[in-house]
PDB file of C-alpha atoms in Angstrom:
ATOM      1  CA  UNK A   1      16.169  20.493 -63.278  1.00 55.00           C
ATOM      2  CA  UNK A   2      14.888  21.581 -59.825  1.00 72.00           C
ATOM      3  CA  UNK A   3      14.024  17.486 -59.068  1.00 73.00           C
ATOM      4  CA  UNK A   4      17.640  17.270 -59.457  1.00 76.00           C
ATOM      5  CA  UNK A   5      18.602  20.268 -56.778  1.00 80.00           C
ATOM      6  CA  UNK A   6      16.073  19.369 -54.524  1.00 80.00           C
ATOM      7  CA  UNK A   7      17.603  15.418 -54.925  1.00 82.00           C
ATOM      8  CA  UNK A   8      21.257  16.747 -54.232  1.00 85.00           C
ATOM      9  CA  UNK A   9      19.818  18.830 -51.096  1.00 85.00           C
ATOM     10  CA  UNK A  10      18.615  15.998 -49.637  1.00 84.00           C
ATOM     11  CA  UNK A  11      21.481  13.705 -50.063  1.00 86.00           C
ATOM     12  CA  UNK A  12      23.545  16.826 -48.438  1.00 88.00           C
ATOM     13  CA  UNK A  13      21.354  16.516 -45.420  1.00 87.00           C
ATOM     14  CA  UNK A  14      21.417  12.752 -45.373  1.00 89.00           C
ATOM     15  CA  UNK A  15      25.336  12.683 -44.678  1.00 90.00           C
ATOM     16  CA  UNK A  16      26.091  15.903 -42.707  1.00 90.00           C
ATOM     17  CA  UNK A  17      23.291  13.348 -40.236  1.00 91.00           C
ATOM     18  CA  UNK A  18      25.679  10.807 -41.076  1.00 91.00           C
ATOM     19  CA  UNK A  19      29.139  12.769 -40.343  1.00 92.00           C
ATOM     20  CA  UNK A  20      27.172  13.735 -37.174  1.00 92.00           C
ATOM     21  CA  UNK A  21      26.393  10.177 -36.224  1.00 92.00           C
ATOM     22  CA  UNK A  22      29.641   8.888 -36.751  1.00 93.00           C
ATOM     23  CA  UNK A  23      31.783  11.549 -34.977  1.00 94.00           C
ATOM     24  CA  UNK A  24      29.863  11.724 -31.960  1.00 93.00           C
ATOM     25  CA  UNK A  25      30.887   7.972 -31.799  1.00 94.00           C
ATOM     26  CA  UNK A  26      34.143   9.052 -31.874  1.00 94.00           C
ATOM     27  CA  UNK A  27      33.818  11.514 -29.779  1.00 93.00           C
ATOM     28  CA  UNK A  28      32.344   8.593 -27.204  1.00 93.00           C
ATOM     29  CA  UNK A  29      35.097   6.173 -27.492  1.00 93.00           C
ATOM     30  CA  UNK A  30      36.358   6.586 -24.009  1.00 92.00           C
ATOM     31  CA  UNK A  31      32.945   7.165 -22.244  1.00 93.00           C
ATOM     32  CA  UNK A  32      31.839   3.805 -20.455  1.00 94.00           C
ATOM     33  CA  UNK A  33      28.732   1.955 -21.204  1.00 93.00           C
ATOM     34  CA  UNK A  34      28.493   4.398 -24.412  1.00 94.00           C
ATOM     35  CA  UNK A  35      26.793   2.201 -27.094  1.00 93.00           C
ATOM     36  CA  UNK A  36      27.726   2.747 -30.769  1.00 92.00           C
ATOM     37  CA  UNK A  37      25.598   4.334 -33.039  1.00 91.00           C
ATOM     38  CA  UNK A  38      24.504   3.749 -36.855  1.00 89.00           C
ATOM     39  CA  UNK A  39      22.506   6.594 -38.993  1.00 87.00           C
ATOM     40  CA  UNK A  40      19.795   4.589 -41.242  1.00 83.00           C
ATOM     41  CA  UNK A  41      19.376   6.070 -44.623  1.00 80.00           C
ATOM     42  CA  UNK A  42      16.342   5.692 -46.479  1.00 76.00           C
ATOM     43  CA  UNK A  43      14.757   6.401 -49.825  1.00 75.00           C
ATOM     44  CA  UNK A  44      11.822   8.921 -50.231  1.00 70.00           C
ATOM     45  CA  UNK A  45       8.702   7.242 -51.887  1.00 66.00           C
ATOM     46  CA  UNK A  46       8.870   6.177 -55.533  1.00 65.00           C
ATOM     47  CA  UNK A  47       7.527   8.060 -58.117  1.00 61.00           C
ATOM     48  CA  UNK A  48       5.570   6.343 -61.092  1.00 63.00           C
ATOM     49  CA  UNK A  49       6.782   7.884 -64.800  1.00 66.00           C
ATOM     50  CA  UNK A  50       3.890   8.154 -67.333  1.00 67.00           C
ATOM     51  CA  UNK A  51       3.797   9.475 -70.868  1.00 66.00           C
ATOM     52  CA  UNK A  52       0.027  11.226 -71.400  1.00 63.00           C
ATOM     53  CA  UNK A  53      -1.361  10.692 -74.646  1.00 62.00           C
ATOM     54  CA  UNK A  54      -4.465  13.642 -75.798  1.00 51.00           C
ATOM     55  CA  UNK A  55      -5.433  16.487 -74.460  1.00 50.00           C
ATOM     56  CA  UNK A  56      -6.998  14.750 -71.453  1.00 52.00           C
ATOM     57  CA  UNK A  57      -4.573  13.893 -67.960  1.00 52.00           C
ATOM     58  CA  UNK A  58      -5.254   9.927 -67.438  1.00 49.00           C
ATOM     59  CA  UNK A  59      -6.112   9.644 -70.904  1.00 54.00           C
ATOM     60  CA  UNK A  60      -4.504   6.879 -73.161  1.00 62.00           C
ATOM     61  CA  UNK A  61      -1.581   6.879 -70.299  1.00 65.00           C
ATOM     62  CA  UNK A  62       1.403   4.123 -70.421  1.00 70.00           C
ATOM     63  CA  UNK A  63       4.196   4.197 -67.431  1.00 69.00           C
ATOM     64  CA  UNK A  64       7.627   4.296 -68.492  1.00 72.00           C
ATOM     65  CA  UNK A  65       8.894   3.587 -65.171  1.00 71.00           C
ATOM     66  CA  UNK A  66      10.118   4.533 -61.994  1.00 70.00           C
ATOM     67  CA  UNK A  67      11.942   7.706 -60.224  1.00 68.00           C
ATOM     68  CA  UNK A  68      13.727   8.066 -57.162  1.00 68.00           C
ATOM     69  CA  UNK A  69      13.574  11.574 -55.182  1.00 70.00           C
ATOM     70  CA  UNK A  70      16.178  11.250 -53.122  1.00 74.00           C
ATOM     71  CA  UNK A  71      17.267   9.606 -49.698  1.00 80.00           C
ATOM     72  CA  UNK A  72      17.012  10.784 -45.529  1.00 73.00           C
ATOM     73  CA  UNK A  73      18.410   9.712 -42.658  1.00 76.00           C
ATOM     74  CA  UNK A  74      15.414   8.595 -40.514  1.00 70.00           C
ATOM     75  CA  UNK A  75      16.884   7.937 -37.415  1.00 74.00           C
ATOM     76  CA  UNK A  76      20.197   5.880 -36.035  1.00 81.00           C
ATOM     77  CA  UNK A  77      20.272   2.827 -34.631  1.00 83.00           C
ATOM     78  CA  UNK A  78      22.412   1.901 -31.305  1.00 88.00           C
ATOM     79  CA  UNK A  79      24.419  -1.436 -31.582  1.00 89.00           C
ATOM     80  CA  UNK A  80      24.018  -2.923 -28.251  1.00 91.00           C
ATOM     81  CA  UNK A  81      26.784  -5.309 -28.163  1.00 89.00           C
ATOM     82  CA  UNK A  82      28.670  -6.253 -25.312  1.00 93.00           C
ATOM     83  CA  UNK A  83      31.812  -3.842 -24.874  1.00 93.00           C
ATOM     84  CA  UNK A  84      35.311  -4.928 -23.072  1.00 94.00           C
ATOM     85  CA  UNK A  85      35.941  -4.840 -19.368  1.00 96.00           C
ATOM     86  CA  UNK A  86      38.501  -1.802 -18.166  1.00 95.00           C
ATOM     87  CA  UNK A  87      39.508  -2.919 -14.212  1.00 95.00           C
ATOM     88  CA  UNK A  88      39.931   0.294 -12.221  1.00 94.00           C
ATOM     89  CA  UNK A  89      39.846  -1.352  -8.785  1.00 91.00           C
ATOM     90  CA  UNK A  90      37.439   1.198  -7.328  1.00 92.00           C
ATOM     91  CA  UNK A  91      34.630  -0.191  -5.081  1.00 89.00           C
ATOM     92  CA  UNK A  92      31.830   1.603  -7.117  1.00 92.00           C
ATOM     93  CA  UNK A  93      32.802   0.770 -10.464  1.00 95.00           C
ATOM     94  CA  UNK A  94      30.282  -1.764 -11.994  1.00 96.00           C
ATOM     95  CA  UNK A  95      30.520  -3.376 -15.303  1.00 96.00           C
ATOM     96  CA  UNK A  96      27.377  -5.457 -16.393  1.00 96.00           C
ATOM     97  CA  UNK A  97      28.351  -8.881 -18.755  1.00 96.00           C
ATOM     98  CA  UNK A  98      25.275  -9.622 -20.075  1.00 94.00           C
ATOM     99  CA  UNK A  99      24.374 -12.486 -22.889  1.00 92.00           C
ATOM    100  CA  UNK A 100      20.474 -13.352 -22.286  1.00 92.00           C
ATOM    101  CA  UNK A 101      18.966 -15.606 -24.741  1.00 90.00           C
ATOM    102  CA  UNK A 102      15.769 -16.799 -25.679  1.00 89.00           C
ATOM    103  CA  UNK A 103      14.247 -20.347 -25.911  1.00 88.00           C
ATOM    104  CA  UNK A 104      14.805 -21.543 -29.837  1.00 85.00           C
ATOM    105  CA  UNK A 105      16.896 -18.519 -31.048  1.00 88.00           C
ATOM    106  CA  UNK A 106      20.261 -18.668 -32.261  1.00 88.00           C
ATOM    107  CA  UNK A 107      21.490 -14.668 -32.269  1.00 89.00           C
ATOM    108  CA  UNK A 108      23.905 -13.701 -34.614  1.00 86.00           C
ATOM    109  CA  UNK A 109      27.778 -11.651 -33.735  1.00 80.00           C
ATOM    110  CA  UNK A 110      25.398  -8.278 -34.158  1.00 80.00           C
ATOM    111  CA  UNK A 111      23.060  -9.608 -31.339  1.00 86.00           C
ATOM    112  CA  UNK A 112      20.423  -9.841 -33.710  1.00 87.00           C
ATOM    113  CA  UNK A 113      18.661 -13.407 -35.203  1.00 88.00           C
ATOM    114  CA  UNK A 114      15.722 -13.866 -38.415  1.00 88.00           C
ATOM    115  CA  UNK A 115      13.294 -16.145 -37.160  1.00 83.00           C
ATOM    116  CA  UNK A 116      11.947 -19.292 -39.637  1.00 81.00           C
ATOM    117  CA  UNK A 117       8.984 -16.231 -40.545  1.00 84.00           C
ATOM    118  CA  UNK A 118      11.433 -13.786 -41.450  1.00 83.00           C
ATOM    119  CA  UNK A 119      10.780 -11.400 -38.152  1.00 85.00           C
ATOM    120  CA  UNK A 120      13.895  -9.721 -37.144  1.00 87.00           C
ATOM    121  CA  UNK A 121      14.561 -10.010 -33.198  1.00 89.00           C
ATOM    122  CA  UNK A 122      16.796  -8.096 -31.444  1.00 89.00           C
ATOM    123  CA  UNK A 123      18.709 -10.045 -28.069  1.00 92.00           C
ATOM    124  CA  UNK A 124      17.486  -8.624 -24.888  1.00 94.00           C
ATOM    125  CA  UNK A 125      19.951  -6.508 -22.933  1.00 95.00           C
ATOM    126  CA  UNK A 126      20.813  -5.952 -19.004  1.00 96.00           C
ATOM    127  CA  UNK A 127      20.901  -2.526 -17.836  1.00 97.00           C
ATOM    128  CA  UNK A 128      21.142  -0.803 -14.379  1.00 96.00           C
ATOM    129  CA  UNK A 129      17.780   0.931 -13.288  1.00 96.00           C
ATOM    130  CA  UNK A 130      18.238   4.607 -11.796  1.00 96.00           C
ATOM    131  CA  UNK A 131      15.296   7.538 -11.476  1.00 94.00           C
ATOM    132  CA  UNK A 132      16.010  10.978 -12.342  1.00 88.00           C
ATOM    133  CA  UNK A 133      15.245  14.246 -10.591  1.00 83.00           C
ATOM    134  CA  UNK A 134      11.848  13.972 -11.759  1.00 87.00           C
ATOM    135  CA  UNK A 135      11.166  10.440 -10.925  1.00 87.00           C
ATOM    136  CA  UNK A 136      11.324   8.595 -14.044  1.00 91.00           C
ATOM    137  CA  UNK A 137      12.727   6.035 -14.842  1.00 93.00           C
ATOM    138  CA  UNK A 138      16.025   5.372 -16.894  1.00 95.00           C
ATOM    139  CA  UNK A 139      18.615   2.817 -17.541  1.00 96.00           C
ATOM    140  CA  UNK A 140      21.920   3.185 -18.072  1.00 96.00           C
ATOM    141  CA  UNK A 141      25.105   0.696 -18.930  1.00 96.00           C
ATOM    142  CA  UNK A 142      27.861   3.349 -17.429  1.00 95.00           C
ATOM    143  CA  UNK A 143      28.415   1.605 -14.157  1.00 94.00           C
ATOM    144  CA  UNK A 144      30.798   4.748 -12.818  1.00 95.00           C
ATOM    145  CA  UNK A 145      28.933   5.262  -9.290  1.00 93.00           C
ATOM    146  CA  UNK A 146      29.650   7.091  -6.132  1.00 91.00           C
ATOM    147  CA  UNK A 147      27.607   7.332  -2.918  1.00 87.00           C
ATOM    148  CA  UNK A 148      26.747  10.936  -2.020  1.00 87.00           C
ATOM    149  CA  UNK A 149      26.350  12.380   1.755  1.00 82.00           C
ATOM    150  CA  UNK A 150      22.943  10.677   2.034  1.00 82.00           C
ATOM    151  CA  UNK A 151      24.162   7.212   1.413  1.00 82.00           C
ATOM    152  CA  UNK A 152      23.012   6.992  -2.184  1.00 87.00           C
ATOM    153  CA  UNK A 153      24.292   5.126  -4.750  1.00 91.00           C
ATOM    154  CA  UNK A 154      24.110   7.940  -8.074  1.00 93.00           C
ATOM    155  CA  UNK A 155      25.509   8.363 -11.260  1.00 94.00           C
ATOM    156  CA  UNK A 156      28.055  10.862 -12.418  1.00 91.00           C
ATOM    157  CA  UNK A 157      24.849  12.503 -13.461  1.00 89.00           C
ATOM    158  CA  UNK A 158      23.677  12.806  -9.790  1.00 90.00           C
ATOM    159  CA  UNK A 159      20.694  10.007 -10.880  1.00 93.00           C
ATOM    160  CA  UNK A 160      19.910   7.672  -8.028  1.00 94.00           C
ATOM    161  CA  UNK A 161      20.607   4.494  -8.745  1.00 95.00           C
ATOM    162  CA  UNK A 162      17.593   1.713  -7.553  1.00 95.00           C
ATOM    163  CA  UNK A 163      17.837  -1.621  -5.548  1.00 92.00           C
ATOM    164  CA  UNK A 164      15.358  -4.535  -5.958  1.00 90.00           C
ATOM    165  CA  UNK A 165      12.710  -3.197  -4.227  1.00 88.00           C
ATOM    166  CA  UNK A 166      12.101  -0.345  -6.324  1.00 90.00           C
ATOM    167  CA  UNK A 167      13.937   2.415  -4.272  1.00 90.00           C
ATOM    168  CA  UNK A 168      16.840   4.391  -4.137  1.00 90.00           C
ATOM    169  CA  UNK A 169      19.530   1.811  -2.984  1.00 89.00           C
ATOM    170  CA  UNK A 170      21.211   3.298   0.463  1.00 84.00           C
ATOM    171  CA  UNK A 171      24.589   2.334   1.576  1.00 79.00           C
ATOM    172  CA  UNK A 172      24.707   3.806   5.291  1.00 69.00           C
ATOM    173  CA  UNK A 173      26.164   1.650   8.624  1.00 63.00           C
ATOM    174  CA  UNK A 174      23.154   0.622  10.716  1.00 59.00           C
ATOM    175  CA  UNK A 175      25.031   0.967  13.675  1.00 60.00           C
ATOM    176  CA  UNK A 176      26.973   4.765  13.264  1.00 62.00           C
ATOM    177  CA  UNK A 177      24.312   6.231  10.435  1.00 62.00           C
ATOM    178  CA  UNK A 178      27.662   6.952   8.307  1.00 67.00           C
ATOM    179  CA  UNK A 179      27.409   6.545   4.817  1.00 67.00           C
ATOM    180  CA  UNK A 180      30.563   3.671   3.680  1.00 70.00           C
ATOM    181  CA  UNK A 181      32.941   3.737   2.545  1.00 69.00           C
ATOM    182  CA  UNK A 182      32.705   0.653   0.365  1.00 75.00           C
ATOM    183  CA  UNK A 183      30.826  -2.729  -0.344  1.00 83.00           C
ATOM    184  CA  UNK A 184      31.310  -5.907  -1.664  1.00 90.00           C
ATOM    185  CA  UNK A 185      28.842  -6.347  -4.752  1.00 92.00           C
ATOM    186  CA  UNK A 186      28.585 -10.137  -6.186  1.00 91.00           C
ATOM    187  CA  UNK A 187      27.824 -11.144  -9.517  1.00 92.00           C
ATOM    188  CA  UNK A 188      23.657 -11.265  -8.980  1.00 91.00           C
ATOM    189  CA  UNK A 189      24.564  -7.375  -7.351  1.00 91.00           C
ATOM    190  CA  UNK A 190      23.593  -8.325  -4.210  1.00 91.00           C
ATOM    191  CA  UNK A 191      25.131  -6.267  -1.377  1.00 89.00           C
ATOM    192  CA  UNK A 192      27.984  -7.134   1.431  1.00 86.00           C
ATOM    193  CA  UNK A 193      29.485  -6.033   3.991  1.00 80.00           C
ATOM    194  CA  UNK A 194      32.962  -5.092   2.877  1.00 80.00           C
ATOM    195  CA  UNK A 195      34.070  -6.213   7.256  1.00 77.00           C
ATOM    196  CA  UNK A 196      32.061  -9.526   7.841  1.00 78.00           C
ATOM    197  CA  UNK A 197      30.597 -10.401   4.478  1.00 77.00           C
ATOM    198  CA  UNK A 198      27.611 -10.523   5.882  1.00 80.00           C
ATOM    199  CA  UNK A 199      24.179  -9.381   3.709  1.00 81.00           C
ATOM    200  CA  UNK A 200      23.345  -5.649   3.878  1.00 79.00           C
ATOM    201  CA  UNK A 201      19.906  -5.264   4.696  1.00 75.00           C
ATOM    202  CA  UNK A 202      17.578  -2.724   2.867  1.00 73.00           C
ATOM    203  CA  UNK A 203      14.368  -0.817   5.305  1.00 69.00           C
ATOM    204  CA  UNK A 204      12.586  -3.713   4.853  1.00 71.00           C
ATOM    205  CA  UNK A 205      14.883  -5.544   6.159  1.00 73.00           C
ATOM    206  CA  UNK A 206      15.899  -7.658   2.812  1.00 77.00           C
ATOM    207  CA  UNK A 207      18.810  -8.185   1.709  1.00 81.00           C
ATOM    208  CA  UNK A 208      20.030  -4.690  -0.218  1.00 84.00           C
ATOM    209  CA  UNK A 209      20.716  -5.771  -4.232  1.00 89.00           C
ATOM    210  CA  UNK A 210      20.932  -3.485  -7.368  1.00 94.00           C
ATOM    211  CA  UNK A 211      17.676  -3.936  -9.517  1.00 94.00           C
ATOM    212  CA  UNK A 212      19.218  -4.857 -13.073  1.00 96.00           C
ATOM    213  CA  UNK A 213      16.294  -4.509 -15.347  1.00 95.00           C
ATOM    214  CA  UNK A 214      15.999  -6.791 -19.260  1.00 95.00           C
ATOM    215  CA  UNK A 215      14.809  -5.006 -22.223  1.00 95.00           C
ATOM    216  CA  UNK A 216      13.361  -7.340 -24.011  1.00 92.00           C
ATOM    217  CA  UNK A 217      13.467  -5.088 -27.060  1.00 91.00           C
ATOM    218  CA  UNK A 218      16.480  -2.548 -26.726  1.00 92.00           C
ATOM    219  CA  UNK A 219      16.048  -1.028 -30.251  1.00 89.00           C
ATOM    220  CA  UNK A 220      13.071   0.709 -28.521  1.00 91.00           C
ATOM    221  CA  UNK A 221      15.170   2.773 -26.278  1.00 93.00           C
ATOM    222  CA  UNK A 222      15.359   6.125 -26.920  1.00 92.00           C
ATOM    223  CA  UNK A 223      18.813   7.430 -26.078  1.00 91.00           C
ATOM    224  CA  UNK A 224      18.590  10.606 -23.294  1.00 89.00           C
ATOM    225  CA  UNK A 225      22.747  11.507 -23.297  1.00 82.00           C
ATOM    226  CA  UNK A 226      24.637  10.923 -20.332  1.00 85.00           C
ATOM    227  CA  UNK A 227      24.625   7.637 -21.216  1.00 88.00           C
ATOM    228  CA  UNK A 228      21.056   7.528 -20.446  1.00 92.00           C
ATOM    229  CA  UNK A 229      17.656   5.725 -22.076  1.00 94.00           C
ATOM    230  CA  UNK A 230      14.118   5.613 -21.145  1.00 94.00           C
ATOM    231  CA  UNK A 231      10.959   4.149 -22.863  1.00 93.00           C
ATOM    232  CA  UNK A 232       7.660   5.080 -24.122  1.00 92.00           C
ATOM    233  CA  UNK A 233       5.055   4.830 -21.308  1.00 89.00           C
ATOM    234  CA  UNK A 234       3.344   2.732 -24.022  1.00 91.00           C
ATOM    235  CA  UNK A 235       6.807   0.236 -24.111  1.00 90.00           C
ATOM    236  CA  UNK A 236       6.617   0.043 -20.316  1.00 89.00           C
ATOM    237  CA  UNK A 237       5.886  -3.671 -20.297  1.00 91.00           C
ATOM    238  CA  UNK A 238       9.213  -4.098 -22.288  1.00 93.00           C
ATOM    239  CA  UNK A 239      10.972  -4.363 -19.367  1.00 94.00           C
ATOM    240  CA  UNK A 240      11.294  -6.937 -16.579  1.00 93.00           C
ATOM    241  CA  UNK A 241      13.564  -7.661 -13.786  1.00 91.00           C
ATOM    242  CA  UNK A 242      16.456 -10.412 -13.997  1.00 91.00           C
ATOM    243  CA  UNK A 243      15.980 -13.746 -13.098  1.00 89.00           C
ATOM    244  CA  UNK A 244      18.119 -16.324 -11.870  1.00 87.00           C
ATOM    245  CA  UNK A 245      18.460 -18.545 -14.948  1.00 89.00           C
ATOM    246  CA  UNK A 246      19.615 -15.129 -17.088  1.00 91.00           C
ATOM    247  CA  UNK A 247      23.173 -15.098 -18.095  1.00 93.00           C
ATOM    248  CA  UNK A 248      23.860 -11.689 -16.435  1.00 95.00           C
ATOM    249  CA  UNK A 249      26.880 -10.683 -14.257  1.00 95.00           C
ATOM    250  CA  UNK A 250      28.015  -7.932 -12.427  1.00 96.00           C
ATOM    251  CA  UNK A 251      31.540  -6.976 -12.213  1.00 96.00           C
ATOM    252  CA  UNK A 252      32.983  -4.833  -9.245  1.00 95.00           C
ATOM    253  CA  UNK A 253      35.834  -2.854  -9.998  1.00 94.00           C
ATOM    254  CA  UNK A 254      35.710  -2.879 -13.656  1.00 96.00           C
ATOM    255  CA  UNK A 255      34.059  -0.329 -16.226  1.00 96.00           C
ATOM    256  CA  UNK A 256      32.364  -1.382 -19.637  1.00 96.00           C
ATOM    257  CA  UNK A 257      34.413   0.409 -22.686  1.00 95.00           C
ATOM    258  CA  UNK A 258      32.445   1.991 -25.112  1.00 95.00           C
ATOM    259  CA  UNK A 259      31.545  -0.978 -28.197  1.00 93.00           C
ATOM    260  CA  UNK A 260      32.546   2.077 -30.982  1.00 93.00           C
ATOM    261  CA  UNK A 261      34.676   0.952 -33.648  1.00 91.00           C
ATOM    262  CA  UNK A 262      36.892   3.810 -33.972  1.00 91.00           C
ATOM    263  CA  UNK A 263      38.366   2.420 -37.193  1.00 92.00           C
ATOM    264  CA  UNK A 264      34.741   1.905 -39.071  1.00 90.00           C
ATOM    265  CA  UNK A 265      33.649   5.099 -37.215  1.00 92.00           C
ATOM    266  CA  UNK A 266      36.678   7.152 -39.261  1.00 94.00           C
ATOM    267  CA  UNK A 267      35.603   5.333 -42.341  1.00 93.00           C
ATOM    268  CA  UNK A 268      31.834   6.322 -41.916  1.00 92.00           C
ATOM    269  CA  UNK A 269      33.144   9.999 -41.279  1.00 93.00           C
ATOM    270  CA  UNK A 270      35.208  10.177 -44.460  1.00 94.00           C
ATOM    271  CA  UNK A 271      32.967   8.377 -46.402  1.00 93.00           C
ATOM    272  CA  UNK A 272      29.810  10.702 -46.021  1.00 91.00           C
ATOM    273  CA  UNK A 273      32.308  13.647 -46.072  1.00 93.00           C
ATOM    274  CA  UNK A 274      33.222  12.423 -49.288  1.00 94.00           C
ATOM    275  CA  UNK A 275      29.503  11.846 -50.281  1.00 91.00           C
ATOM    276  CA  UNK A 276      28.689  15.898 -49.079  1.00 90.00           C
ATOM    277  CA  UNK A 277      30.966  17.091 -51.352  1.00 93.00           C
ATOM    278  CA  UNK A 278      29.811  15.073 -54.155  1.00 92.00           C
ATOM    279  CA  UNK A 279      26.079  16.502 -53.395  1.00 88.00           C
ATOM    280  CA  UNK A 280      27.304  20.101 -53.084  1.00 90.00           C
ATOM    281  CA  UNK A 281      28.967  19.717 -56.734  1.00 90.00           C
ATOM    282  CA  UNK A 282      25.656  18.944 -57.996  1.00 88.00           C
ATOM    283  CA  UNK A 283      23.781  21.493 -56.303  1.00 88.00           C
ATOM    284  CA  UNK A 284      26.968  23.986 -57.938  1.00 87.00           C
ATOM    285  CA  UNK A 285      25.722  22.118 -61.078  1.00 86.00           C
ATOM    286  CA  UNK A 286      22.521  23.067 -61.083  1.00 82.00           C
ATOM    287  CA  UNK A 287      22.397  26.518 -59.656  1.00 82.00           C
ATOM    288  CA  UNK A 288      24.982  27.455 -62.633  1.00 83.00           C
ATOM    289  CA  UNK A 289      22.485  25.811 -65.097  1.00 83.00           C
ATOM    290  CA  UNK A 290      19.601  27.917 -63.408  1.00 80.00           C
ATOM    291  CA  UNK A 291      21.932  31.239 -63.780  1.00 80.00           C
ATOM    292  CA  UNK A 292      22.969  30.402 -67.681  1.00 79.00           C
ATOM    293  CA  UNK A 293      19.133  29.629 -68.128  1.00 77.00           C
ATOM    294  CA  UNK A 294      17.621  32.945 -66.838  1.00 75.00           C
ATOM    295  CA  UNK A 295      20.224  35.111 -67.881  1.00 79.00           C
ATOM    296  CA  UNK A 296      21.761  34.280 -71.254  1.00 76.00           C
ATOM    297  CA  UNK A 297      18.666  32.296 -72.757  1.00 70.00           C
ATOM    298  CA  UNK A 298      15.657  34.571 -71.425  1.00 59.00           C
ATOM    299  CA  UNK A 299      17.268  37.412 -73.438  1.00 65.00           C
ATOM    300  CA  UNK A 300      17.577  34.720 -76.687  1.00 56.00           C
TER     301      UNK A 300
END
């Protein structure tokens, strides 16, 4: 009887994780760049049934089968496929279109392809590169910038975003010292000047270009909020920078929409809603059962 409460406790746990998943997706559907995602439920370890013949444990055994004790929800998955483009006209707006392939693999609507070995691989994805307040590292698909009074180029977050030489990328007239006002930011995110078109020019005197980074696995990230992600020191060489023959653009003036489904995100909410109360029935089930048993038949 208690294999059965503790099996209805766990499915409890399993979908209040789900109901969480799913409504901060919902919660998410207007936030740019936000990627959508999907709790992972999984069985706990099978247990092998025997019947025990004699007095001794092992001794003349035979299995009648197998027993299931219960399911988790190990972790959620983010679905990082591309979302729509939302114009807003403003100058720091970015929106990354990114579609990178690899030699021999065919990926599937989900971004996802099943090699001729059965290996599951995952399509690399474009991100921006910023650094935090602590130096590291992060990347991030909400292209909503601003430049701050030292000519930065940062996040709503206040993260610093990084140009292709590994810095903090500086927008600031070499002539007055004035932060600008605005830039003109082609599809590669190299950097113009909005008067003359000509190449803005980083301290080393290149030309000034945001540093969009490929994850070659982006089911490794690990999702920060603020529609942040980092990797493991140990996943570091994950990452590279984009190269020419990459099918990655950058869009000024336009914002990525969130990829949620809000439809299939209500569905997932109801459903494991549904699913809870089912569980908690059970676990009324049982705990009456445990009352009726030490109660009414202890006294018998």
């Amino acid at each position: 009887m208690l294999r059965g409460l503790y099996t209805s406790g766990a499915g409890m746990i399993t979908q209040q994780r789900r109901h969480d998943v799913a409504t901060n997706n919902i919660a998410n559907v207007l936030t740019p760049g936000y990627k959508q995602n999907n709790a992972v439920a999984r069985s706990f370890p099978e247990m092998m049934i025997s019947l025990l013949n004699g007095d001794d444990h092992g001794a003349n055994s035979r299995h009648i089968g197998r027993m299931n004790t219960g399911v988790f929800a190990e972790e959620a998955l983010s679905v990082y496929l591309q979302g729509d483009l939302m114009e807003t006209k403003q100058p720091f707006d970015l929106a990354i279109v990114s579609n990178v392939q690899l030699p021999g693999v065919t990926f599937d609507g989900s971004g996802k392809a099943i090699t001729a070995d059965g290996e599951r691989i995952y399509q690399p994805q474009a991100f921006f590169t910023v650094v935090d307040g602590q130096g590291n590292r992060t990347y991030t698909r909400n292209g909503s910038f601003q430049v701050n009074t030292a000519g930065e180029l940062v996040t709503e977050s206040g993260y610093r975003v990084l140009g292709r030489d590994g810095q903090p990328l500086t927008l600031m007239n070499a002539a007055t010292g004035e932060p600008l006002s605005g830039a003109v930011i082609g599809r590669n995110g190299e950097l113009l000047d909005p008067l003359n078109g000509e190449p803005l020019l980083n301290t080393a005197g290149e030309q000034a270009g945001l540093l969009l980074s490929i994850v070659e696995e982006p089911n490794r990230l690990i999702r920060m909020g603020d529609g942040q992600y980092r990797l493991n020191e140990e996943d570091a060489d994950l990452v590279r920078g984009m190269n020419p023959d990459d099918d990655v653009e950058v869009y000024q003036g336009y914002l990525e929409r969130s990829n949620v489904d809000s439809s299939h995100a209500m569905i997932d909410m109801m459903s494991a809603l549904r699913a809870y109360e089912a569980n908690q029935k059970m676990v009324q089930y049982y705990d009456k059962s445990l009352e009726k048993a030490v109660n009414e038949i202890g006294r018998v």
